[in-house]
Amino acid sequence: MYKINENYLKLPGSYLFATTGRKIREFIEANPDKKVISLGIGDVTLPLAPVVIDTLHSAVDEMGKAETFKGYAPDLGYEFLRQAIVDNDYKARGADISIDEVFVSDGAKSDSGNIGDIFDADNKIAVCDPVYPVYVDTNAMAGRTGVYLEEQQKWSNVVYMPCTAATDFAPEIPKEEPDIIYLCFPNNPTGSTIKKEELQAWVDYALKIGAVIIYDAAYEAYISEGDVPHTIFECEGAKACAIELKSFSKNAGFTGTRLGYAVVPKELKCNGVSLNSLWARRHGTKFNGAPYIIQRAGAAVYTPEGKKQTLNQVNYYMNNAKIIREGLAEAGYIVSGGVNAPYIWLQTPDKMTSWEFFDYLLEKANVAGTPGSGFGPSGEGYFRLTAFGSYENTLEAVERIRKM
């Protein structure tokens, strides 16, 4: 008789955003006369940039002609996109990344879950707390996290790195040495960042103990301060200890079209085995590539028109973030984030739990956000709001919250 992967049975409840989505739907069904404004899930709302749409149309036309039709994409992605990534995201920032170190995918979420395939189940992971749930849940599915401790809301074999107000919501070097370290900056959910010298300290630490860093830079386009690194490969030695994940979802609105990439340097080796070759083997075996038309659209993001148009979108969302951050601060809330990231991290009032504030906000203001406890035990007592709504809805949501 067949057997299931029993690691799935260890997972507590459902995926965070599935739970919040269900609760919002139930509220709307029970209150059809009320307009709910969602500032919860980090999904964009602006349409794709005009140059991206034009490129999609042109690429679709290509697929309708025998002489320009494209079938399976190359394993690592089309060279025109990978070269654009290398030139604009790395060489332009002084990072020496080659084209064969770039692997095009259907998004950073997929890569952050799939990257664990090339690591042994005995590796111990370290995560920021609070943390993007995918890092922990996918490692739990792989049997890498031990037993879930319900009372502590922690896994027994995970090194948690608390990110609190005392540390400006950034992690500190852990006392227990991990094998795989997950870092995300600008951070989801707290919106925090670290300076280059601080990131260099993490690279030095990983090199010292023989750990690998999985660096999620999905929100890099939102960095506004000059001393915040845009890629971990700005740090000396990072190519020997880090994998970077990037996404087109937040910087260019590809949440519905799906495109991202991973950078796995050839210098990154474990006992002489190249992780670049392992990821290439996994990629070629389990993934058939992002569609040609989407990769063409991705390359359009790097054109002069694409850079200008997507920057306008980023600025639009960051103006929303400013409205939320300043509006809530004026209303007496303790807030952070919203400067280098489209997320505002706020302390729940009156000692409410995160889920109590979720229900309170939905009931009293008809505004939906995300409970901080869903991101880990250190998220309890906090709440995440996103800047990805429309300008009009953002203004209205802030005004509703101020009136509660």
PDB file of N, CA and C in Angstrom, residues 84-175:
ATOM      1  N   ALA A  84      20.135  40.500 -19.661  1.00  0.00           N
ATOM      2  CA  ALA A  84      19.581  41.757 -19.151  1.00  0.00           C
ATOM      3  C   ALA A  84      19.636  41.791 -17.625  1.00  0.00           C
ATOM      4  N   ILE A  85      19.372  40.659 -17.000  1.00  0.00           N
ATOM      5  CA  ILE A  85      19.451  40.556 -15.541  1.00  0.00           C
ATOM      6  C   ILE A  85      20.879  40.802 -15.065  1.00  0.00           C
ATOM      7  N   VAL A  86      21.830  40.134 -15.704  1.00  0.00           N
ATOM      8  CA  VAL A  86      23.238  40.275 -15.321  1.00  0.00           C
ATOM      9  C   VAL A  86      23.691  41.729 -15.457  1.00  0.00           C
ATOM     10  N   ASP A  87      23.367  42.357 -16.590  1.00  0.00           N
ATOM     11  CA  ASP A  87      23.840  43.710 -16.864  1.00  0.00           C
ATOM     12  C   ASP A  87      23.216  44.747 -15.932  1.00  0.00           C
ATOM     13  N   ASN A  88      21.920  44.605 -15.655  1.00  0.00           N
ATOM     14  CA  ASN A  88      21.201  45.642 -14.919  1.00  0.00           C
ATOM     15  C   ASN A  88      21.141  45.421 -13.413  1.00  0.00           C
ATOM     16  N   ASP A  89      20.968  44.181 -13.000  1.00  0.00           N
ATOM     17  CA  ASP A  89      20.813  43.908 -11.570  1.00  0.00           C
ATOM     18  C   ASP A  89      22.134  43.633 -10.867  1.00  0.00           C
ATOM     19  N   TYR A  90      23.187  43.305 -11.631  1.00  0.00           N
ATOM     20  CA  TYR A  90      24.445  42.929 -10.986  1.00  0.00           C
ATOM     21  C   TYR A  90      25.637  43.753 -11.463  1.00  0.00           C
ATOM     22  N   LYS A  91      25.947  43.720 -12.742  1.00  0.00           N
ATOM     23  CA  LYS A  91      27.106  44.488 -13.201  1.00  0.00           C
ATOM     24  C   LYS A  91      26.949  45.971 -12.897  1.00  0.00           C
ATOM     25  N   ALA A  92      25.734  46.482 -13.017  1.00  0.00           N
ATOM     26  CA  ALA A  92      25.484  47.899 -12.746  1.00  0.00           C
ATOM     27  C   ALA A  92      25.718  48.245 -11.284  1.00  0.00           C
ATOM     28  N   ARG A  93      25.713  47.228 -10.418  1.00  0.00           N
ATOM     29  CA  ARG A  93      25.958  47.444  -8.987  1.00  0.00           C
ATOM     30  C   ARG A  93      27.313  46.910  -8.551  1.00  0.00           C
ATOM     31  N   GLY A  94      28.172  46.604  -9.517  1.00  0.00           N
ATOM     32  CA  GLY A  94      29.520  46.170  -9.189  1.00  0.00           C
ATOM     33  C   GLY A  94      29.622  44.723  -8.759  1.00  0.00           C
ATOM     34  N   ALA A  95      28.567  43.932  -9.003  1.00  0.00           N
ATOM     35  CA  ALA A  95      28.576  42.516  -8.620  1.00  0.00           C
ATOM     36  C   ALA A  95      28.933  41.656  -9.828  1.00  0.00           C
ATOM     37  N   ASP A  96      29.908  40.789  -9.653  1.00  0.00           N
ATOM     38  CA  ASP A  96      30.432  39.965 -10.747  1.00  0.00           C
ATOM     39  C   ASP A  96      29.638  38.657 -10.850  1.00  0.00           C
ATOM     40  N   ILE A  97      28.507  38.721 -11.529  1.00  0.00           N
ATOM     41  CA  ILE A  97      27.661  37.545 -11.757  1.00  0.00           C
ATOM     42  C   ILE A  97      27.657  37.232 -13.247  1.00  0.00           C
ATOM     43  N   SER A  98      27.838  35.967 -13.589  1.00  0.00           N
ATOM     44  CA  SER A  98      27.854  35.563 -14.995  1.00  0.00           C
ATOM     45  C   SER A  98      26.502  34.988 -15.397  1.00  0.00           C
ATOM     46  N   ILE A  99      26.255  34.930 -16.685  1.00  0.00           N
ATOM     47  CA  ILE A  99      24.957  34.540 -17.207  1.00  0.00           C
ATOM     48  C   ILE A  99      24.579  33.108 -16.831  1.00  0.00           C
ATOM     49  N   ASP A 100      25.589  32.222 -16.706  1.00  0.00           N
ATOM     50  CA  ASP A 100      25.280  30.833 -16.375  1.00  0.00           C
ATOM     51  C   ASP A 100      25.072  30.612 -14.879  1.00  0.00           C
ATOM     52  N   GLU A 101      25.043  31.705 -14.127  1.00  0.00           N
ATOM     53  CA  GLU A 101      24.706  31.630 -12.708  1.00  0.00           C
ATOM     54  C   GLU A 101      23.277  32.103 -12.439  1.00  0.00           C
ATOM     55  N   VAL A 102      22.563  32.491 -13.512  1.00  0.00           N
ATOM     56  CA  VAL A 102      21.194  32.994 -13.418  1.00  0.00           C
ATOM     57  C   VAL A 102      20.223  31.943 -13.934  1.00  0.00           C
ATOM     58  N   PHE A 103      19.235  31.596 -13.110  1.00  0.00           N
ATOM     59  CA  PHE A 103      18.235  30.586 -13.454  1.00  0.00           C
ATOM     60  C   PHE A 103      16.844  31.225 -13.435  1.00  0.00           C
ATOM     61  N   VAL A 104      16.231  31.361 -14.587  1.00  0.00           N
ATOM     62  CA  VAL A 104      14.910  31.982 -14.681  1.00  0.00           C
ATOM     63  C   VAL A 104      13.841  30.992 -14.221  1.00  0.00           C
ATOM     64  N   SER A 105      12.863  31.507 -13.464  1.00  0.00           N
ATOM     65  CA  SER A 105      11.810  30.645 -12.915  1.00  0.00           C
ATOM     66  C   SER A 105      10.462  31.350 -13.007  1.00  0.00           C
ATOM     67  N   ASP A 106       9.462  30.773 -12.353  1.00  0.00           N
ATOM     68  CA  ASP A 106       8.134  31.387 -12.342  1.00  0.00           C
ATOM     69  C   ASP A 106       7.883  32.171 -11.063  1.00  0.00           C
ATOM     70  N   GLY A 107       8.928  32.517 -10.328  1.00  0.00           N
ATOM     71  CA  GLY A 107       8.742  33.384  -9.176  1.00  0.00           C
ATOM     72  C   GLY A 107       9.613  33.022  -7.993  1.00  0.00           C
ATOM     73  N   ALA A 108       9.837  34.008  -7.125  1.00  0.00           N
ATOM     74  CA  ALA A 108      10.677  33.808  -5.951  1.00  0.00           C
ATOM     75  C   ALA A 108      10.030  32.879  -4.934  1.00  0.00           C
ATOM     76  N   LYS A 109       8.701  32.879  -4.867  1.00  0.00           N
ATOM     77  CA  LYS A 109       8.034  31.968  -3.937  1.00  0.00           C
ATOM     78  C   LYS A 109       8.341  30.526  -4.294  1.00  0.00           C
ATOM     79  N   SER A 110       8.238  30.209  -5.585  1.00  0.00           N
ATOM     80  CA  SER A 110       8.553  28.851  -6.039  1.00  0.00           C
ATOM     81  C   SER A 110       9.999  28.501  -5.722  1.00  0.00           C
ATOM     82  N   ASP A 111      10.905  29.417  -6.033  1.00  0.00           N
ATOM     83  CA  ASP A 111      12.318  29.143  -5.797  1.00  0.00           C
ATOM     84  C   ASP A 111      12.636  28.980  -4.311  1.00  0.00           C
ATOM     85  N   SER A 112      12.010  29.806  -3.468  1.00  0.00           N
ATOM     86  CA  SER A 112      12.305  29.712  -2.037  1.00  0.00           C
ATOM     87  C   SER A 112      11.815  28.392  -1.454  1.00  0.00           C
ATOM     88  N   GLY A 113      10.779  27.814  -2.061  1.00  0.00           N
ATOM     89  CA  GLY A 113      10.318  26.502  -1.621  1.00  0.00           C
ATOM     90  C   GLY A 113      11.102  25.366  -2.242  1.00  0.00           C
ATOM     91  N   ASN A 114      11.472  25.534  -3.513  1.00  0.00           N
ATOM     92  CA  ASN A 114      12.140  24.454  -4.242  1.00  0.00           C
ATOM     93  C   ASN A 114      13.629  24.335  -3.959  1.00  0.00           C
ATOM     94  N   ILE A 115      14.258  25.417  -3.504  1.00  0.00           N
ATOM     95  CA  ILE A 115      15.711  25.394  -3.318  1.00  0.00           C
ATOM     96  C   ILE A 115      16.134  24.322  -2.321  1.00  0.00           C
ATOM     97  N   GLY A 116      15.231  23.980  -1.411  1.00  0.00           N
ATOM     98  CA  GLY A 116      15.554  22.954  -0.424  1.00  0.00           C
ATOM     99  C   GLY A 116      15.795  21.586  -1.018  1.00  0.00           C
ATOM    100  N   ASP A 117      15.380  21.377  -2.266  1.00  0.00           N
ATOM    101  CA  ASP A 117      15.578  20.074  -2.921  1.00  0.00           C
ATOM    102  C   ASP A 117      17.045  19.681  -3.013  1.00  0.00           C
ATOM    103  N   ILE A 118      17.947  20.659  -3.071  1.00  0.00           N
ATOM    104  CA  ILE A 118      19.363  20.327  -3.267  1.00  0.00           C
ATOM    105  C   ILE A 118      20.113  20.189  -1.946  1.00  0.00           C
ATOM    106  N   PHE A 119      19.371  20.289  -0.825  1.00  0.00           N
ATOM    107  CA  PHE A 119      20.008  20.164   0.487  1.00  0.00           C
ATOM    108  C   PHE A 119      19.501  18.935   1.235  1.00  0.00           C
ATOM    109  N   ASP A 120      20.377  18.324   2.012  1.00  0.00           N
ATOM    110  CA  ASP A 120      20.024  17.145   2.796  1.00  0.00           C
ATOM    111  C   ASP A 120      18.998  17.504   3.872  1.00  0.00           C
ATOM    112  N   ALA A 121      18.169  16.531   4.220  1.00  0.00           N
ATOM    113  CA  ALA A 121      17.130  16.759   5.232  1.00  0.00           C
ATOM    114  C   ALA A 121      17.711  17.002   6.616  1.00  0.00           C
ATOM    115  N   ASP A 122      18.967  16.640   6.837  1.00  0.00           N
ATOM    116  CA  ASP A 122      19.578  16.808   8.156  1.00  0.00           C
ATOM    117  C   ASP A 122      20.069  18.225   8.431  1.00  0.00           C
ATOM    118  N   ASN A 123      20.020  19.101   7.428  1.00  0.00           N
ATOM    119  CA  ASN A 123      20.455  20.479   7.644  1.00  0.00           C
ATOM    120  C   ASN A 123      19.517  21.199   8.608  1.00  0.00           C
ATOM    121  N   LYS A 124      20.093  22.033   9.451  1.00  0.00           N
ATOM    122  CA  LYS A 124      19.292  22.855  10.358  1.00  0.00           C
ATOM    123  C   LYS A 124      19.172  24.253   9.773  1.00  0.00           C
ATOM    124  N   ILE A 125      17.933  24.748   9.701  1.00  0.00           N
ATOM    125  CA  ILE A 125      17.711  26.077   9.131  1.00  0.00           C
ATOM    126  C   ILE A 125      17.594  27.123  10.228  1.00  0.00           C
ATOM    127  N   ALA A 126      17.949  28.355   9.871  1.00  0.00           N
ATOM    128  CA  ALA A 126      17.740  29.511  10.744  1.00  0.00           C
ATOM    129  C   ALA A 126      16.883  30.507   9.987  1.00  0.00           C
ATOM    130  N   VAL A 127      15.876  31.054  10.659  1.00  0.00           N
ATOM    131  CA  VAL A 127      14.976  32.005  10.021  1.00  0.00           C
ATOM    132  C   VAL A 127      14.781  33.219  10.921  1.00  0.00           C
ATOM    133  N   CYS A 128      14.533  34.356  10.287  1.00  0.00           N
ATOM    134  CA  CYS A 128      14.125  35.526  11.048  1.00  0.00           C
ATOM    135  C   CYS A 128      12.764  35.231  11.671  1.00  0.00           C
ATOM    136  N   ASP A 129      12.500  35.851  12.793  1.00  0.00           N
ATOM    137  CA  ASP A 129      11.210  35.686  13.470  1.00  0.00           C
ATOM    138  C   ASP A 129      10.703  37.062  13.859  1.00  0.00           C
ATOM    139  N   PRO A 130       9.684  37.588  13.173  1.00  0.00           N
ATOM    140  CA  PRO A 130       8.781  36.946  12.220  1.00  0.00           C
ATOM    141  C   PRO A 130       9.426  36.664  10.859  1.00  0.00           C
ATOM    142  N   VAL A 131       8.756  35.759  10.115  1.00  0.00           N
ATOM    143  CA  VAL A 131       9.330  35.247   8.873  1.00  0.00           C
ATOM    144  C   VAL A 131       8.242  35.011   7.837  1.00  0.00           C
ATOM    145  N   TYR A 132       8.613  35.134   6.571  1.00  0.00           N
ATOM    146  CA  TYR A 132       7.735  34.740   5.461  1.00  0.00           C
ATOM    147  C   TYR A 132       7.458  33.244   5.602  1.00  0.00           C
ATOM    148  N   PRO A 133       6.191  32.827   5.752  1.00  0.00           N
ATOM    149  CA  PRO A 133       5.881  31.438   6.119  1.00  0.00           C
ATOM    150  C   PRO A 133       6.409  30.371   5.166  1.00  0.00           C
ATOM    151  N   VAL A 134       6.594  30.716   3.898  1.00  0.00           N
ATOM    152  CA  VAL A 134       7.021  29.710   2.919  1.00  0.00           C
ATOM    153  C   VAL A 134       8.356  29.074   3.297  1.00  0.00           C
ATOM    154  N   TYR A 135       9.276  29.862   3.860  1.00  0.00           N
ATOM    155  CA  TYR A 135      10.581  29.312   4.217  1.00  0.00           C
ATOM    156  C   TYR A 135      10.430  28.155   5.196  1.00  0.00           C
ATOM    157  N   VAL A 136       9.636  28.365   6.221  1.00  0.00           N
ATOM    158  CA  VAL A 136       9.488  27.353   7.264  1.00  0.00           C
ATOM    159  C   VAL A 136       8.611  26.202   6.797  1.00  0.00           C
ATOM    160  N   ASP A 137       7.470  26.513   6.185  1.00  0.00           N
ATOM    161  CA  ASP A 137       6.522  25.468   5.810  1.00  0.00           C
ATOM    162  C   ASP A 137       7.114  24.486   4.808  1.00  0.00           C
ATOM    163  N   THR A 138       7.868  24.979   3.833  1.00  0.00           N
ATOM    164  CA  THR A 138       8.435  24.069   2.837  1.00  0.00           C
ATOM    165  C   THR A 138       9.537  23.201   3.436  1.00  0.00           C
ATOM    166  N   ASN A 139      10.272  23.728   4.403  1.00  0.00           N
ATOM    167  CA  ASN A 139      11.261  22.906   5.093  1.00  0.00           C
ATOM    168  C   ASN A 139      10.587  21.867   5.986  1.00  0.00           C
ATOM    169  N   ALA A 140       9.436  22.232   6.555  1.00  0.00           N
ATOM    170  CA  ALA A 140       8.664  21.257   7.332  1.00  0.00           C
ATOM    171  C   ALA A 140       8.179  20.127   6.428  1.00  0.00           C
ATOM    172  N   MET A 141       7.736  20.464   5.231  1.00  0.00           N
ATOM    173  CA  MET A 141       7.280  19.454   4.271  1.00  0.00           C
ATOM    174  C   MET A 141       8.396  18.498   3.888  1.00  0.00           C
ATOM    175  N   ALA A 142       9.627  18.999   3.935  1.00  0.00           N
ATOM    176  CA  ALA A 142      10.789  18.187   3.578  1.00  0.00           C
ATOM    177  C   ALA A 142      11.330  17.393   4.766  1.00  0.00           C
ATOM    178  N   GLY A 143      10.732  17.582   5.941  1.00  0.00           N
ATOM    179  CA  GLY A 143      11.182  16.847   7.124  1.00  0.00           C
ATOM    180  C   GLY A 143      12.410  17.419   7.772  1.00  0.00           C
ATOM    181  N   ARG A 144      12.605  18.724   7.608  1.00  0.00           N
ATOM    182  CA  ARG A 144      13.843  19.344   8.079  1.00  0.00           C
ATOM    183  C   ARG A 144      13.656  20.145   9.370  1.00  0.00           C
ATOM    184  N   THR A 145      12.424  20.243   9.875  1.00  0.00           N
ATOM    185  CA  THR A 145      12.160  21.180  10.971  1.00  0.00           C
ATOM    186  C   THR A 145      11.860  20.524  12.315  1.00  0.00           C
ATOM    187  N   GLY A 146      11.818  19.207  12.357  1.00  0.00           N
ATOM    188  CA  GLY A 146      11.540  18.529  13.618  1.00  0.00           C
ATOM    189  C   GLY A 146      10.061  18.484  13.943  1.00  0.00           C
ATOM    190  N   VAL A 147       9.729  18.695  15.214  1.00  0.00           N
ATOM    191  CA  VAL A 147       8.357  18.591  15.701  1.00  0.00           C
ATOM    192  C   VAL A 147       7.815  19.986  15.995  1.00  0.00           C
ATOM    193  N   TYR A 148       6.537  20.205  15.659  1.00  0.00           N
ATOM    194  CA  TYR A 148       5.944  21.500  15.940  1.00  0.00           C
ATOM    195  C   TYR A 148       5.507  21.568  17.398  1.00  0.00           C
ATOM    196  N   LEU A 149       5.988  22.593  18.100  1.00  0.00           N
ATOM    197  CA  LEU A 149       5.673  22.784  19.511  1.00  0.00           C
ATOM    198  C   LEU A 149       4.542  23.803  19.615  1.00  0.00           C
ATOM    199  N   GLU A 150       3.332  23.316  19.781  1.00  0.00           N
ATOM    200  CA  GLU A 150       2.136  24.155  19.705  1.00  0.00           C
ATOM    201  C   GLU A 150       2.167  25.317  20.687  1.00  0.00           C
ATOM    202  N   GLU A 151       2.542  25.048  21.932  1.00  0.00           N
ATOM    203  CA  GLU A 151       2.515  26.087  22.953  1.00  0.00           C
ATOM    204  C   GLU A 151       3.504  27.214  22.651  1.00  0.00           C
ATOM    205  N   GLN A 152       4.632  26.866  22.035  1.00  0.00           N
ATOM    206  CA  GLN A 152       5.645  27.867  21.717  1.00  0.00           C
ATOM    207  C   GLN A 152       5.491  28.434  20.311  1.00  0.00           C
ATOM    208  N   GLN A 153       4.633  27.774  19.501  1.00  0.00           N
ATOM    209  CA  GLN A 153       4.457  28.138  18.090  1.00  0.00           C
ATOM    210  C   GLN A 153       5.799  28.123  17.357  1.00  0.00           C
ATOM    211  N   LYS A 154       6.585  27.093  17.673  1.00  0.00           N
ATOM    212  CA  LYS A 154       7.902  26.934  17.060  1.00  0.00           C
ATOM    213  C   LYS A 154       8.120  25.482  16.655  1.00  0.00           C
ATOM    214  N   TRP A 155       9.086  25.283  15.748  1.00  0.00           N
ATOM    215  CA  TRP A 155       9.537  23.947  15.379  1.00  0.00           C
ATOM    216  C   TRP A 155      10.783  23.619  16.192  1.00  0.00           C
ATOM    217  N   SER A 156      10.906  22.365  16.576  1.00  0.00           N
ATOM    218  CA  SER A 156      11.987  21.966  17.476  1.00  0.00           C
ATOM    219  C   SER A 156      13.370  22.034  16.842  1.00  0.00           C
ATOM    220  N   ASN A 157      13.460  21.897  15.516  1.00  0.00           N
ATOM    221  CA  ASN A 157      14.761  21.841  14.856  1.00  0.00           C
ATOM    222  C   ASN A 157      15.013  23.074  13.984  1.00  0.00           C
ATOM    223  N   VAL A 158      14.425  24.201  14.357  1.00  0.00           N
ATOM    224  CA  VAL A 158      14.625  25.457  13.635  1.00  0.00           C
ATOM    225  C   VAL A 158      15.267  26.469  14.579  1.00  0.00           C
ATOM    226  N   VAL A 159      16.276  27.176  14.090  1.00  0.00           N
ATOM    227  CA  VAL A 159      16.899  28.255  14.852  1.00  0.00           C
ATOM    228  C   VAL A 159      16.132  29.547  14.542  1.00  0.00           C
ATOM    229  N   TYR A 160      15.450  30.061  15.539  1.00  0.00           N
ATOM    230  CA  TYR A 160      14.688  31.301  15.361  1.00  0.00           C
ATOM    231  C   TYR A 160      15.547  32.494  15.760  1.00  0.00           C
ATOM    232  N   MET A 161      15.558  33.509  14.903  1.00  0.00           N
ATOM    233  CA  MET A 161      16.335  34.717  15.150  1.00  0.00           C
ATOM    234  C   MET A 161      15.353  35.870  15.362  1.00  0.00           C
ATOM    235  N   PRO A 162      15.033  36.160  16.626  1.00  0.00           N
ATOM    236  CA  PRO A 162      14.016  37.171  16.909  1.00  0.00           C
ATOM    237  C   PRO A 162      14.360  38.538  16.310  1.00  0.00           C
ATOM    238  N   CYS A 163      13.377  39.137  15.668  1.00  0.00           N
ATOM    239  CA  CYS A 163      13.511  40.490  15.123  1.00  0.00           C
ATOM    240  C   CYS A 163      12.504  41.363  15.856  1.00  0.00           C
ATOM    241  N   THR A 164      12.976  42.139  16.785  1.00  0.00           N
ATOM    242  CA  THR A 164      12.108  42.905  17.671  1.00  0.00           C
ATOM    243  C   THR A 164      12.395  44.397  17.549  1.00  0.00           C
ATOM    244  N   ALA A 165      11.562  45.176  18.221  1.00  0.00           N
ATOM    245  CA  ALA A 165      11.762  46.628  18.208  1.00  0.00           C
ATOM    246  C   ALA A 165      13.146  46.986  18.745  1.00  0.00           C
ATOM    247  N   ALA A 166      13.639  46.188  19.681  1.00  0.00           N
ATOM    248  CA  ALA A 166      14.955  46.462  20.282  1.00  0.00           C
ATOM    249  C   ALA A 166      16.093  46.328  19.278  1.00  0.00           C
ATOM    250  N   THR A 167      15.888  45.537  18.221  1.00  0.00           N
ATOM    251  CA  THR A 167      16.918  45.347  17.191  1.00  0.00           C
ATOM    252  C   THR A 167      16.530  46.007  15.877  1.00  0.00           C
ATOM    253  N   ASP A 168      15.554  46.922  15.919  1.00  0.00           N
ATOM    254  CA  ASP A 168      15.027  47.556  14.700  1.00  0.00           C
ATOM    255  C   ASP A 168      14.501  46.508  13.731  1.00  0.00           C
ATOM    256  N   PHE A 169      13.969  45.437  14.291  1.00  0.00           N
ATOM    257  CA  PHE A 169      13.359  44.339  13.533  1.00  0.00           C
ATOM    258  C   PHE A 169      14.343  43.691  12.555  1.00  0.00           C
ATOM    259  N   ALA A 170      15.609  43.657  12.948  1.00  0.00           N
ATOM    260  CA  ALA A 170      16.644  42.949  12.197  1.00  0.00           C
ATOM    261  C   ALA A 170      17.161  41.809  13.067  1.00  0.00           C
ATOM    262  N   PRO A 171      17.617  40.712  12.458  1.00  0.00           N
ATOM    263  CA  PRO A 171      18.101  39.571  13.240  1.00  0.00           C
ATOM    264  C   PRO A 171      19.519  39.789  13.743  1.00  0.00           C
ATOM    265  N   GLU A 172      19.852  39.092  14.803  1.00  0.00           N
ATOM    266  CA  GLU A 172      21.212  39.081  15.307  1.00  0.00           C
ATOM    267  C   GLU A 172      21.827  37.707  15.060  1.00  0.00           C
ATOM    268  N   ILE A 173      23.149  37.649  14.992  1.00  0.00           N
ATOM    269  CA  ILE A 173      23.842  36.381  14.776  1.00  0.00           C
ATOM    270  C   ILE A 173      23.403  35.389  15.861  1.00  0.00           C
ATOM    271  N   PRO A 174      22.919  34.205  15.491  1.00  0.00           N
ATOM    272  CA  PRO A 174      22.411  33.266  16.495  1.00  0.00           C
ATOM    273  C   PRO A 174      23.537  32.584  17.275  1.00  0.00           C
ATOM    274  N   LYS A 175      23.205  32.174  18.492  1.00  0.00           N
ATOM    275  CA  LYS A 175      24.175  31.454  19.311  1.00  0.00           C
ATOM    276  C   LYS A 175      24.351  30.023  18.812  1.00  0.00           C
TER     277      LYS A 175
END
